Amino acid sequence: MKIAVMGYGTIGSGVVEVLDINKDRIAERAGEPVEVKYVLDLREFPGDPMEDKIVHDYKTIVEDKEVGIVVETMGGVEPAYTFVKAMLEADKSVTTSNKALVAEKGADLIRIAREHNVNFQFEASVGGGIPIIRPLNKCLTADEIEEITGILNGTTNYMLTKMANEGADFDDVLKDAQDKGYAEKDPTADIEGHDPCRKIAILTSLVCGKQVDFEEIHCEGITKISATDMKYAKAMGRSIKLLASSKRVGDDYTALVAPFMLDASHPLCGVNDVFNGVFVHGNVLGDAMFYGSGAGKLPTASAVVADVVDMVKHQHTNIFIDWKPEKVELLDYKESENRFFVRTDSPKAEVEAVFGKVEYIDGVAAGEYAFTTDQMKEGDFQDKAQKINVLNRIRLG
Ligand code: HSE
């Protein structure tokens, strides 16, 4: 099998490396050797083992009938979409690690692949090296999935873990994450939650079998989490995690990305550092957890190459993926219910006049205290919170 890799950055070069490290094993499992024929990139790579395979025009790959599988590791929606579509229309299977592409164009590319009797796979687009897409499509197809809740972003999980362990402030931890290469120069997609938002949109689309638009998911990042919040979490025996969650409510779905203060008994409470974890509840399965390396060069490349092997074994056979372009209208998140942790400096009498009887956490920080509410609708909480001075609030899980 001759393949092409589009995008020779961190993940693309990882794919080449994995194909080399595990060459013989991969050939055995695929049933034939897998060889990179082209690497598409705008740059040249003098001295690199792929130096002679670099091409700059995607049409070179489109027109080469010998190439049966294409890996897309460029990132972003365009030109990745144009290139991937052209590959599928030329009867080549494609695997991608690109969540932006999958979240926006997944249904469309799955349809095109089906029409051409090839495959479009995207295991690496969610949870890096953790298997979650294939389990949802295959192992859990007997279930009605009622909840998926995940820590789906390694960068922010690293930052929150460091804040919790070292009492460090957000800005210092962000700088450290950037220095270590976990956070990008422009960290917006991670710290504002846009990255896990796209990932939960993909998982929810697979659960519903229909398109869930990430723009419609209420999304809060971690930029408001402070060292003081971490002190409260510690005092309460909880940990603060950025969760991406979707739930089935009757025939409808609700989804949310936001920081939660998790109880020690929560299955995701102990998922630390750059690791990801995905909790799944099915109506007949009950609970399942997927845990592991959710980002990084080789873990992500491992999932991409696994797709390549699967696609070598399924040449001329389209593996059905139930994700139709028809759109799901998510329930308004303000109707969903949560408990809240609230920090305030308003008098307790005012708090009780608005929220009724609450549980207090005193003595953690000077000039303020905190309380936790009962379960209430998000919309009701917002109305009530306006009546006192809220220093910060975090949902409880
Ligand atoms: N920035 C992402 C993360 C990369 O930290 O999880 C993997 O999608």
mmCIF file of C-alpha atoms in Angstrom, residues 3-7 11-12 15 19 34 68-75 80 84 87-88 92-99 101-102 109 113 118-125 133-134 300-312:
data_model
loop_
_atom_site.group_PDB
_atom_site.id
_atom_site.type_symbol
_atom_site.label_atom_id
_atom_site.label_comp_id
_atom_site.label_asym_id
_atom_site.label_seq_id
_atom_site.Cartn_x
_atom_site.Cartn_y
_atom_site.Cartn_z
ATOM 1 C CA ILE A 3 0.122 6.274 1.111
ATOM 2 C CA ALA A 4 0.525 10.050 1.187
ATOM 3 C CA VAL A 5 0.788 12.335 4.220
ATOM 4 C CA MET A 6 -0.624 15.859 3.870
ATOM 5 C CA GLY A 7 1.017 18.195 6.412
ATOM 6 C CA ILE A 11 1.470 14.808 13.847
ATOM 7 C CA GLY A 12 2.419 14.219 10.191
ATOM 8 C CA VAL A 15 2.872 9.262 11.442
ATOM 9 C CA LEU A 19 5.234 3.681 10.326
ATOM 10 C CA VAL A 34 2.633 0.344 4.093
ATOM 11 C CA GLY A 68 -4.708 4.256 -2.035
ATOM 12 C CA ILE A 69 -4.735 6.012 1.357
ATOM 13 C CA VAL A 70 -4.114 9.616 2.353
ATOM 14 C CA VAL A 71 -3.372 10.954 5.842
ATOM 15 C CA GLU A 72 -4.476 14.515 6.559
ATOM 16 C CA THR A 73 -2.584 16.196 9.425
ATOM 17 C CA MET A 74 -2.638 19.795 8.226
ATOM 18 C CA GLY A 75 -5.216 21.220 10.644
ATOM 19 C CA ALA A 80 -7.793 20.596 4.253
ATOM 20 C CA VAL A 84 -9.586 15.643 1.437
ATOM 21 C CA MET A 87 -8.806 12.520 -2.486
ATOM 22 C CA LEU A 88 -12.113 10.798 -1.667
ATOM 23 C CA LYS A 92 -8.683 7.171 -2.056
ATOM 24 C CA SER A 93 -9.483 6.529 1.610
ATOM 25 C CA VAL A 94 -8.573 9.301 4.039
ATOM 26 C CA THR A 95 -7.762 9.442 7.766
ATOM 27 C CA THR A 96 -7.455 12.719 9.628
ATOM 28 C CA SER A 97 -6.458 14.004 13.069
ATOM 29 C CA ASN A 98 -8.096 17.363 12.313
ATOM 30 C CA LYS A 99 -11.016 18.040 14.694
ATOM 31 C CA LEU A 101 -12.381 19.585 9.736
ATOM 32 C CA VAL A 102 -14.322 16.670 11.235
ATOM 33 C CA LEU A 109 -16.963 13.695 3.967
ATOM 34 C CA ALA A 113 -16.525 8.392 1.037
ATOM 35 C CA VAL A 118 -13.829 4.233 0.216
ATOM 36 C CA ASN A 119 -13.395 5.249 3.870
ATOM 37 C CA PHE A 120 -13.086 8.471 5.822
ATOM 38 C CA GLN A 121 -11.844 7.840 9.368
ATOM 39 C CA PHE A 122 -10.909 10.203 12.195
ATOM 40 C CA GLU A 123 -9.958 8.267 15.328
ATOM 41 C CA ALA A 124 -7.173 10.755 16.197
ATOM 42 C CA SER A 125 -9.458 13.807 16.047
ATOM 43 C CA ILE A 133 -14.437 6.989 17.859
ATOM 44 C CA ARG A 134 -14.162 3.320 16.864
ATOM 45 C CA THR A 300 -1.984 10.905 18.069
ATOM 46 C CA ALA A 301 0.054 9.365 15.241
ATOM 47 C CA SER A 302 -0.648 5.921 16.730
ATOM 48 C CA ALA A 303 -4.395 6.480 16.218
ATOM 49 C CA VAL A 304 -3.852 7.818 12.684
ATOM 50 C CA VAL A 305 -1.767 4.791 11.679
ATOM 51 C CA ALA A 306 -4.354 2.431 13.233
ATOM 52 C CA ASP A 307 -6.898 4.017 10.856
ATOM 53 C CA VAL A 308 -4.474 3.441 7.967
ATOM 54 C CA VAL A 309 -4.180 -0.255 8.878
ATOM 55 C CA ASP A 310 -7.976 -0.561 9.173
ATOM 56 C CA MET A 311 -8.400 1.061 5.775
ATOM 57 C CA VAL A 312 -5.799 -1.233 4.155
#
